[in-house]
């Protein structure tokens, strides 16, 4: 299933790479690094979004790729474009942690906006520098964009590397259990393994957070990993949890 999904995603990955390469988010690396050294996140995600110009042409390209990949029908794609959704609002809504819409077309539109938002912030984070810039970072929020991590990679031993759900920055976690609880092992933590996906869904009823854990080995493109595990997010969201 994993290889089929990766193959199916090829047109989307091409547009994602093109947006990543074309955009020029206004990051001042010197300011960004100084902020990180002071324990502040490197840049403001919404300001970065505003510095990247018109999102609509990119949105149209992503929706085209969705249709080629078979994720959206021709009529649904046209209906989404005709509905004149505010793409900036969709991306900003994702930044600020809105819920997955129930309506199918709105959900696809949001998915397309996420592809764009992720590419723009990923480009911004690349400009901040290499992960060594934030190697002493100990906070739970992303050192670059301030987002929450959605995936944790297990390395040798118990060490975990967190991945920002918005910009894909990776940083070491000082905590083993729940990221939200300020104690080593929260009593509310449940771990549900999904061997088929190769993930463990870590949920905390004490603070209402969840995280998807997997070994670092064999990690696919993050766009694909998130598509494969969308059902885990949905299951956690239905329990009222957030990343
Ligand atoms: Zn981030
Ligand atoms: Zn917790």
PDB file of C-alpha atoms and ligand atoms in Angstrom:
ATOM      1  CA  UNK A   1       0.000   0.000   0.000  1.00  0.00           C
ATOM      2  CA  UNK A   2       2.888   2.309   0.883  1.00  0.00           C
ATOM      3  CA  UNK A   3       4.562   2.064  -2.558  1.00  0.00           C
ATOM      4  CA  UNK A   4       1.227   2.424  -4.337  1.00  0.00           C
ATOM      5  CA  UNK A   5       0.536   5.625  -2.407  1.00  0.00           C
ATOM      6  CA  UNK A   6       4.014   7.038  -3.085  1.00  0.00           C
ATOM      7  CA  UNK A   7       3.595   6.352  -6.791  1.00  0.00           C
ATOM      8  CA  UNK A   8       0.112   7.836  -6.864  1.00  0.00           C
ATOM      9  CA  UNK A   9       1.448  10.959  -5.161  1.00  0.00           C
ATOM     10  CA  UNK A  10       4.116  11.634  -7.818  1.00  0.00           C
ATOM     11  CA  UNK A  11       2.203  14.474  -9.591  1.00  0.00           C
ATOM     12  CA  UNK A  12       1.515  16.162  -6.230  1.00  0.00           C
ATOM     13  CA  UNK A  13       5.153  15.806  -5.160  1.00  0.00           C
ATOM     14  CA  UNK A  14       6.247  17.456  -8.408  1.00  0.00           C
ATOM     15  CA  UNK A  15       4.062  20.529  -7.765  1.00  0.00           C
ATOM     16  CA  UNK A  16       5.162  20.595  -4.109  1.00  0.00           C
ATOM     17  CA  UNK A  17       8.819  20.624  -5.245  1.00  0.00           C
ATOM     18  CA  UNK A  18       8.072  23.353  -7.803  1.00  0.00           C
ATOM     19  CA  UNK A  19       6.391  25.607  -5.191  1.00  0.00           C
ATOM     20  CA  UNK A  20       9.292  24.947  -2.824  1.00  0.00           C
ATOM     21  CA  UNK A  21      11.776  25.966  -5.519  1.00  0.00           C
ATOM     22  CA  UNK A  22       9.875  29.007  -6.824  1.00  0.00           C
ATOM     23  CA  UNK A  23       8.921  30.804  -3.630  1.00  0.00           C
ATOM     24  CA  UNK A  24      11.075  33.365  -1.856  1.00  0.00           C
ATOM     25  CA  UNK A  25       9.902  33.710   1.758  1.00  0.00           C
ATOM     26  CA  UNK A  26      11.424  36.769   3.409  1.00  0.00           C
ATOM     27  CA  UNK A  27      13.638  35.147   6.037  1.00  0.00           C
ATOM     28  CA  UNK A  28      16.555  37.095   7.470  1.00  0.00           C
ATOM     29  CA  UNK A  29      18.841  34.211   8.541  1.00  0.00           C
ATOM     30  CA  UNK A  30      20.823  36.401  10.916  1.00  0.00           C
ATOM     31  CA  UNK A  31      17.716  37.646  12.765  1.00  0.00           C
ATOM     32  CA  UNK A  32      16.249  34.134  12.725  1.00  0.00           C
ATOM     33  CA  UNK A  33      19.324  32.555  14.293  1.00  0.00           C
ATOM     34  CA  UNK A  34      19.589  35.270  16.911  1.00  0.00           C
ATOM     35  CA  UNK A  35      15.972  34.655  17.882  1.00  0.00           C
ATOM     36  CA  UNK A  36      16.536  30.895  18.189  1.00  0.00           C
ATOM     37  CA  UNK A  37      19.608  31.496  20.376  1.00  0.00           C
ATOM     38  CA  UNK A  38      17.320  33.520  22.699  1.00  0.00           C
ATOM     39  CA  UNK A  39      14.740  30.714  22.845  1.00  0.00           C
ATOM     40  CA  UNK A  40      12.306  32.408  20.447  1.00  0.00           C
ATOM     41  CA  UNK A  41      10.950  30.851  17.258  1.00  0.00           C
ATOM     42  CA  UNK A  42      12.830  31.944  14.125  1.00  0.00           C
ATOM     43  CA  UNK A  43      10.015  33.600  12.172  1.00  0.00           C
ATOM     44  CA  UNK A  44       6.294  34.398  12.094  1.00  0.00           C
ATOM     45  CA  UNK A  45       4.480  31.899   9.845  1.00  0.00           C
ATOM     46  CA  UNK A  46       1.703  34.316   8.819  1.00  0.00           C
ATOM     47  CA  UNK A  47       4.197  37.038   7.868  1.00  0.00           C
ATOM     48  CA  UNK A  48       6.100  34.474   5.862  1.00  0.00           C
ATOM     49  CA  UNK A  49       2.919  33.520   4.038  1.00  0.00           C
ATOM     50  CA  UNK A  50       2.241  37.172   3.226  1.00  0.00           C
ATOM     51  CA  UNK A  51       5.754  37.539   1.775  1.00  0.00           C
ATOM     52  CA  UNK A  52       5.224  34.750  -0.763  1.00  0.00           C
ATOM     53  CA  UNK A  53       2.846  36.519  -3.167  1.00  0.00           C
ATOM     54  CA  UNK A  54      -0.340  35.243  -4.780  1.00  0.00           C
ATOM     55  CA  UNK A  55      -1.244  31.717  -3.693  1.00  0.00           C
ATOM     56  CA  UNK A  56      -4.090  31.196  -6.176  1.00  0.00           C
ATOM     57  CA  UNK A  57      -1.972  30.068  -9.200  1.00  0.00           C
ATOM     58  CA  UNK A  58      -0.228  27.545  -6.925  1.00  0.00           C
ATOM     59  CA  UNK A  59      -3.584  26.360  -5.577  1.00  0.00           C
ATOM     60  CA  UNK A  60      -4.787  25.755  -9.153  1.00  0.00           C
ATOM     61  CA  UNK A  61      -1.657  23.730  -9.925  1.00  0.00           C
ATOM     62  CA  UNK A  62      -2.031  21.574  -6.825  1.00  0.00           C
ATOM     63  CA  UNK A  63      -5.688  20.880  -7.642  1.00  0.00           C
ATOM     64  CA  UNK A  64      -4.663  19.901 -11.186  1.00  0.00           C
ATOM     65  CA  UNK A  65      -2.134  17.472  -9.711  1.00  0.00           C
ATOM     66  CA  UNK A  66      -4.825  16.100  -7.371  1.00  0.00           C
ATOM     67  CA  UNK A  67      -6.994  15.360 -10.386  1.00  0.00           C
ATOM     68  CA  UNK A  68      -4.123  13.653 -12.270  1.00  0.00           C
ATOM     69  CA  UNK A  69      -3.409  11.596  -9.137  1.00  0.00           C
ATOM     70  CA  UNK A  70      -7.064  10.625  -8.887  1.00  0.00           C
ATOM     71  CA  UNK A  71      -7.746  12.364  -5.563  1.00  0.00           C
ATOM     72  CA  UNK A  72     -10.433  14.662  -6.986  1.00  0.00           C
ATOM     73  CA  UNK A  73     -12.862  14.382  -9.886  1.00  0.00           C
ATOM     74  CA  UNK A  74     -12.879  16.909 -12.693  1.00  0.00           C
ATOM     75  CA  UNK A  75     -16.276  18.250 -11.642  1.00  0.00           C
ATOM     76  CA  UNK A  76     -15.275  18.569  -7.980  1.00  0.00           C
ATOM     77  CA  UNK A  77     -12.061  20.341  -8.940  1.00  0.00           C
ATOM     78  CA  UNK A  78     -14.024  22.855 -11.028  1.00  0.00           C
ATOM     79  CA  UNK A  79     -16.597  23.316  -8.286  1.00  0.00           C
ATOM     80  CA  UNK A  80     -13.801  24.096  -5.801  1.00  0.00           C
ATOM     81  CA  UNK A  81     -12.306  26.695  -8.163  1.00  0.00           C
ATOM     82  CA  UNK A  82     -15.755  28.206  -8.882  1.00  0.00           C
ATOM     83  CA  UNK A  83     -16.507  28.546  -5.175  1.00  0.00           C
ATOM     84  CA  UNK A  84     -13.834  31.267  -4.940  1.00  0.00           C
ATOM     85  CA  UNK A  85     -12.414  30.039  -1.671  1.00  0.00           C
ATOM     86  CA  UNK A  86      -9.901  32.357  -0.065  1.00  0.00           C
ATOM     87  CA  UNK A  87      -6.673  30.356  -0.377  1.00  0.00           C
ATOM     88  CA  UNK A  88      -4.837  32.616   2.080  1.00  0.00           C
ATOM     89  CA  UNK A  89      -7.564  31.941   4.635  1.00  0.00           C
ATOM     90  CA  UNK A  90      -7.299  28.186   4.066  1.00  0.00           C
ATOM     91  CA  UNK A  91      -3.531  28.174   4.595  1.00  0.00           C
ATOM     92  CA  UNK A  92      -3.735  30.552   7.579  1.00  0.00           C
ATOM     93  CA  UNK A  93      -6.513  28.389   9.065  1.00  0.00           C
ATOM     94  CA  UNK A  94      -4.254  25.366   8.847  1.00  0.00           C
ATOM     95  CA  UNK A  95      -1.456  27.336  10.546  1.00  0.00           C
ATOM     96  CA  UNK A  96      -3.723  28.202  13.445  1.00  0.00           C
ATOM     97  CA  UNK A  97      -4.926  24.631  13.932  1.00  0.00           C
ATOM     98  CA  UNK A  98      -8.431  24.521  12.518  1.00  0.00           C
ATOM     99  CA  UNK A  99     -10.227  21.178  12.282  1.00  0.00           C
ATOM    100  CA  UNK A 100     -10.500  18.987   9.199  1.00  0.00           C
ATOM    101  CA  UNK A 101     -13.774  19.960   7.456  1.00  0.00           C
ATOM    102  CA  UNK A 102     -16.470  17.289   7.108  1.00  0.00           C
ATOM    103  CA  UNK A 103     -17.539  18.457   3.663  1.00  0.00           C
ATOM    104  CA  UNK A 104     -15.625  16.468   1.033  1.00  0.00           C
ATOM    105  CA  UNK A 105     -14.849  19.371  -1.325  1.00  0.00           C
ATOM    106  CA  UNK A 106     -13.788  21.665   1.488  1.00  0.00           C
ATOM    107  CA  UNK A 107     -11.532  18.900   2.772  1.00  0.00           C
ATOM    108  CA  UNK A 108      -9.842  18.553  -0.633  1.00  0.00           C
ATOM    109  CA  UNK A 109      -9.441  22.332  -0.880  1.00  0.00           C
ATOM    110  CA  UNK A 110      -7.830  22.350   2.562  1.00  0.00           C
ATOM    111  CA  UNK A 111      -5.542  19.458   1.556  1.00  0.00           C
ATOM    112  CA  UNK A 112      -4.385  21.502  -1.455  1.00  0.00           C
ATOM    113  CA  UNK A 113      -3.815  24.530   0.775  1.00  0.00           C
ATOM    114  CA  UNK A 114      -1.733  22.371   3.140  1.00  0.00           C
ATOM    115  CA  UNK A 115       0.530  21.258   0.262  1.00  0.00           C
ATOM    116  CA  UNK A 116       1.181  24.948  -0.498  1.00  0.00           C
ATOM    117  CA  UNK A 117       1.565  26.062   3.123  1.00  0.00           C
ATOM    118  CA  UNK A 118       3.962  23.208   3.838  1.00  0.00           C
ATOM    119  CA  UNK A 119       6.113  24.004   0.776  1.00  0.00           C
ATOM    120  CA  UNK A 120       6.293  27.735   1.661  1.00  0.00           C
ATOM    121  CA  UNK A 121       7.229  27.155   5.295  1.00  0.00           C
ATOM    122  CA  UNK A 122       9.620  24.385   4.367  1.00  0.00           C
ATOM    123  CA  UNK A 123      11.376  26.881   2.067  1.00  0.00           C
ATOM    124  CA  UNK A 124      11.425  29.456   4.886  1.00  0.00           C
ATOM    125  CA  UNK A 125      12.923  26.943   7.332  1.00  0.00           C
ATOM    126  CA  UNK A 126      15.577  25.917   4.790  1.00  0.00           C
ATOM    127  CA  UNK A 127      16.639  29.585   4.753  1.00  0.00           C
ATOM    128  CA  UNK A 128      17.001  29.645   8.540  1.00  0.00           C
ATOM    129  CA  UNK A 129      19.831  27.127   8.201  1.00  0.00           C
ATOM    130  CA  UNK A 130      20.844  23.546   8.935  1.00  0.00           C
ATOM    131  CA  UNK A 131      19.384  21.677  11.953  1.00  0.00           C
ATOM    132  CA  UNK A 132      22.664  22.373  13.787  1.00  0.00           C
ATOM    133  CA  UNK A 133      21.380  25.987  14.178  1.00  0.00           C
ATOM    134  CA  UNK A 134      18.726  24.738  16.642  1.00  0.00           C
ATOM    135  CA  UNK A 135      20.524  21.728  18.145  1.00  0.00           C
ATOM    136  CA  UNK A 136      20.211  23.082  21.701  1.00  0.00           C
ATOM    137  CA  UNK A 137      16.445  23.721  21.318  1.00  0.00           C
ATOM    138  CA  UNK A 138      14.428  22.042  24.083  1.00  0.00           C
ATOM    139  CA  UNK A 139      10.915  23.471  23.608  1.00  0.00           C
ATOM    140  CA  UNK A 140       7.990  21.436  22.298  1.00  0.00           C
ATOM    141  CA  UNK A 141       7.101  23.962  19.566  1.00  0.00           C
ATOM    142  CA  UNK A 142       9.057  24.119  16.316  1.00  0.00           C
ATOM    143  CA  UNK A 143      12.200  26.288  16.600  1.00  0.00           C
ATOM    144  CA  UNK A 144      11.579  27.734  13.118  1.00  0.00           C
ATOM    145  CA  UNK A 145       7.850  28.389  12.612  1.00  0.00           C
ATOM    146  CA  UNK A 146       6.440  27.746  16.097  1.00  0.00           C
ATOM    147  CA  UNK A 147       4.197  24.895  14.908  1.00  0.00           C
ATOM    148  CA  UNK A 148       3.472  21.650  16.732  1.00  0.00           C
ATOM    149  CA  UNK A 149       5.148  18.366  15.819  1.00  0.00           C
ATOM    150  CA  UNK A 150       2.899  15.639  14.371  1.00  0.00           C
ATOM    151  CA  UNK A 151       5.468  12.874  13.814  1.00  0.00           C
ATOM    152  CA  UNK A 152       8.202  11.554  16.108  1.00  0.00           C
ATOM    153  CA  UNK A 153      11.040   9.436  14.753  1.00  0.00           C
ATOM    154  CA  UNK A 154      12.575   6.842  17.034  1.00  0.00           C
ATOM    155  CA  UNK A 155      16.330   6.631  16.811  1.00  0.00           C
ATOM    156  CA  UNK A 156      18.692   4.268  18.588  1.00  0.00           C
ATOM    157  CA  UNK A 157      17.639   3.911  22.208  1.00  0.00           C
ATOM    158  CA  UNK A 158      14.804   6.088  23.476  1.00  0.00           C
ATOM    159  CA  UNK A 159      15.845   9.283  21.722  1.00  0.00           C
ATOM    160  CA  UNK A 160      13.106  10.899  19.644  1.00  0.00           C
ATOM    161  CA  UNK A 161      13.319  13.406  16.834  1.00  0.00           C
ATOM    162  CA  UNK A 162      10.226  15.562  16.372  1.00  0.00           C
ATOM    163  CA  UNK A 163       9.016  16.765  12.980  1.00  0.00           C
ATOM    164  CA  UNK A 164       7.083  20.021  12.663  1.00  0.00           C
ATOM    165  CA  UNK A 165       3.668  19.434  11.065  1.00  0.00           C
ATOM    166  CA  UNK A 166       3.910  22.770   9.232  1.00  0.00           C
ATOM    167  CA  UNK A 167       7.510  23.284   8.031  1.00  0.00           C
ATOM    168  CA  UNK A 168       9.099  19.789   8.478  1.00  0.00           C
ATOM    169  CA  UNK A 169      11.902  21.106  10.723  1.00  0.00           C
ATOM    170  CA  UNK A 170      13.359  18.307  12.840  1.00  0.00           C
ATOM    171  CA  UNK A 171      14.656  18.634  16.384  1.00  0.00           C
ATOM    172  CA  UNK A 172      15.524  16.372  19.299  1.00  0.00           C
ATOM    173  CA  UNK A 173      12.940  15.877  22.015  1.00  0.00           C
ATOM    174  CA  UNK A 174      14.044  15.928  25.605  1.00  0.00           C
ATOM    175  CA  UNK A 175      10.846  14.092  26.584  1.00  0.00           C
ATOM    176  CA  UNK A 176       9.938  10.446  26.200  1.00  0.00           C
ATOM    177  CA  UNK A 177       6.191  10.422  26.950  1.00  0.00           C
ATOM    178  CA  UNK A 178       3.541  12.985  26.119  1.00  0.00           C
ATOM    179  CA  UNK A 179       4.878  16.284  24.802  1.00  0.00           C
ATOM    180  CA  UNK A 180       2.135  18.310  26.447  1.00  0.00           C
ATOM    181  CA  UNK A 181       2.455  16.988  29.990  1.00  0.00           C
ATOM    182  CA  UNK A 182       5.279  18.348  32.056  1.00  0.00           C
ATOM    183  CA  UNK A 183       5.991  15.012  33.713  1.00  0.00           C
ATOM    184  CA  UNK A 184       8.153  12.197  32.383  1.00  0.00           C
ATOM    185  CA  UNK A 185       5.338   9.658  31.934  1.00  0.00           C
ATOM    186  CA  UNK A 186       1.807  10.980  31.953  1.00  0.00           C
ATOM    187  CA  UNK A 187      -0.690   8.487  33.418  1.00  0.00           C
ATOM    188  CA  UNK A 188      -3.105   9.377  30.633  1.00  0.00           C
ATOM    189  CA  UNK A 189      -0.895   8.204  27.757  1.00  0.00           C
ATOM    190  CA  UNK A 190      -2.231   5.415  25.527  1.00  0.00           C
ATOM    191  CA  UNK A 191      -0.166   3.894  22.742  1.00  0.00           C
ATOM    192  CA  UNK A 192      -1.985   2.193  19.898  1.00  0.00           C
ATOM    193  CA  UNK A 193       0.198   0.379  17.378  1.00  0.00           C
ATOM    194  CA  UNK A 194      -0.800   0.162  13.744  1.00  0.00           C
ATOM    195  CA  UNK A 195       1.608  -2.458  12.310  1.00  0.00           C
ATOM    196  CA  UNK A 196       0.169  -2.122   8.815  1.00  0.00           C
ATOM    197  CA  UNK A 197       1.152   1.550   8.670  1.00  0.00           C
ATOM    198  CA  UNK A 198       4.286   1.083  10.797  1.00  0.00           C
ATOM    199  CA  UNK A 199       3.146   3.765  13.235  1.00  0.00           C
ATOM    200  CA  UNK A 200       2.196   4.021  16.889  1.00  0.00           C
ATOM    201  CA  UNK A 201      -0.483   6.578  17.731  1.00  0.00           C
ATOM    202  CA  UNK A 202       0.457   8.152  21.071  1.00  0.00           C
ATOM    203  CA  UNK A 203      -2.548   9.797  22.734  1.00  0.00           C
ATOM    204  CA  UNK A 204      -2.738  11.634  26.037  1.00  0.00           C
ATOM    205  CA  UNK A 205      -6.102  11.999  27.743  1.00  0.00           C
ATOM    206  CA  UNK A 206      -4.563  14.194  30.449  1.00  0.00           C
ATOM    207  CA  UNK A 207      -3.695  17.113  28.175  1.00  0.00           C
ATOM    208  CA  UNK A 208      -5.466  16.120  24.935  1.00  0.00           C
ATOM    209  CA  UNK A 209      -2.465  15.808  22.626  1.00  0.00           C
ATOM    210  CA  UNK A 210      -1.470  13.148  20.136  1.00  0.00           C
ATOM    211  CA  UNK A 211       1.622  12.266  18.123  1.00  0.00           C
ATOM    212  CA  UNK A 212       2.452   9.673  15.478  1.00  0.00           C
ATOM    213  CA  UNK A 213       5.593   7.678  16.220  1.00  0.00           C
ATOM    214  CA  UNK A 214       7.679   5.517  13.883  1.00  0.00           C
ATOM    215  CA  UNK A 215      11.280   4.406  13.368  1.00  0.00           C
ATOM    216  CA  UNK A 216      13.423   6.775  11.298  1.00  0.00           C
ATOM    217  CA  UNK A 217      14.430   3.950   8.984  1.00  0.00           C
ATOM    218  CA  UNK A 218      12.411   3.725   5.761  1.00  0.00           C
ATOM    219  CA  UNK A 219      10.805   7.144   6.079  1.00  0.00           C
ATOM    220  CA  UNK A 220       9.148   8.246   2.829  1.00  0.00           C
ATOM    221  CA  UNK A 221       8.527  11.820   1.654  1.00  0.00           C
ATOM    222  CA  UNK A 222       6.656  13.568   4.479  1.00  0.00           C
ATOM    223  CA  UNK A 223       3.824  14.494   2.098  1.00  0.00           C
ATOM    224  CA  UNK A 224       3.325  10.757   1.522  1.00  0.00           C
ATOM    225  CA  UNK A 225       3.791   9.815   5.201  1.00  0.00           C
ATOM    226  CA  UNK A 226       1.061  12.278   6.178  1.00  0.00           C
ATOM    227  CA  UNK A 227      -1.271  10.993   3.480  1.00  0.00           C
ATOM    228  CA  UNK A 228      -0.727   7.394   4.601  1.00  0.00           C
ATOM    229  CA  UNK A 229      -1.449   8.291   8.231  1.00  0.00           C
ATOM    230  CA  UNK A 230      -4.361  10.714   7.682  1.00  0.00           C
ATOM    231  CA  UNK A 231      -6.677   8.077   9.168  1.00  0.00           C
ATOM    232  CA  UNK A 232      -4.695   8.184  12.436  1.00  0.00           C
ATOM    233  CA  UNK A 233      -5.127  11.969  12.642  1.00  0.00           C
ATOM    234  CA  UNK A 234      -8.831  11.560  12.000  1.00  0.00           C
ATOM    235  CA  UNK A 235      -9.145   8.902  14.729  1.00  0.00           C
ATOM    236  CA  UNK A 236      -7.337  11.150  17.205  1.00  0.00           C
ATOM    237  CA  UNK A 237      -9.318  14.243  16.174  1.00  0.00           C
ATOM    238  CA  UNK A 238     -12.576  12.351  16.678  1.00  0.00           C
ATOM    239  CA  UNK A 239     -11.522  11.771  20.272  1.00  0.00           C
ATOM    240  CA  UNK A 240     -11.088  15.529  20.640  1.00  0.00           C
ATOM    241  CA  UNK A 241      -7.292  15.392  20.559  1.00  0.00           C
ATOM    242  CA  UNK A 242      -4.900  17.764  18.784  1.00  0.00           C
ATOM    243  CA  UNK A 243      -1.212  17.724  17.882  1.00  0.00           C
TER     244      UNK A 243
HETATM  245 ZN1  LIG B   1       7.933  24.448  11.896  1.00  0.00          ZN
HETATM  246 ZN1  LIG B   2      -0.196  14.904  27.975  1.00  0.00          ZN
END
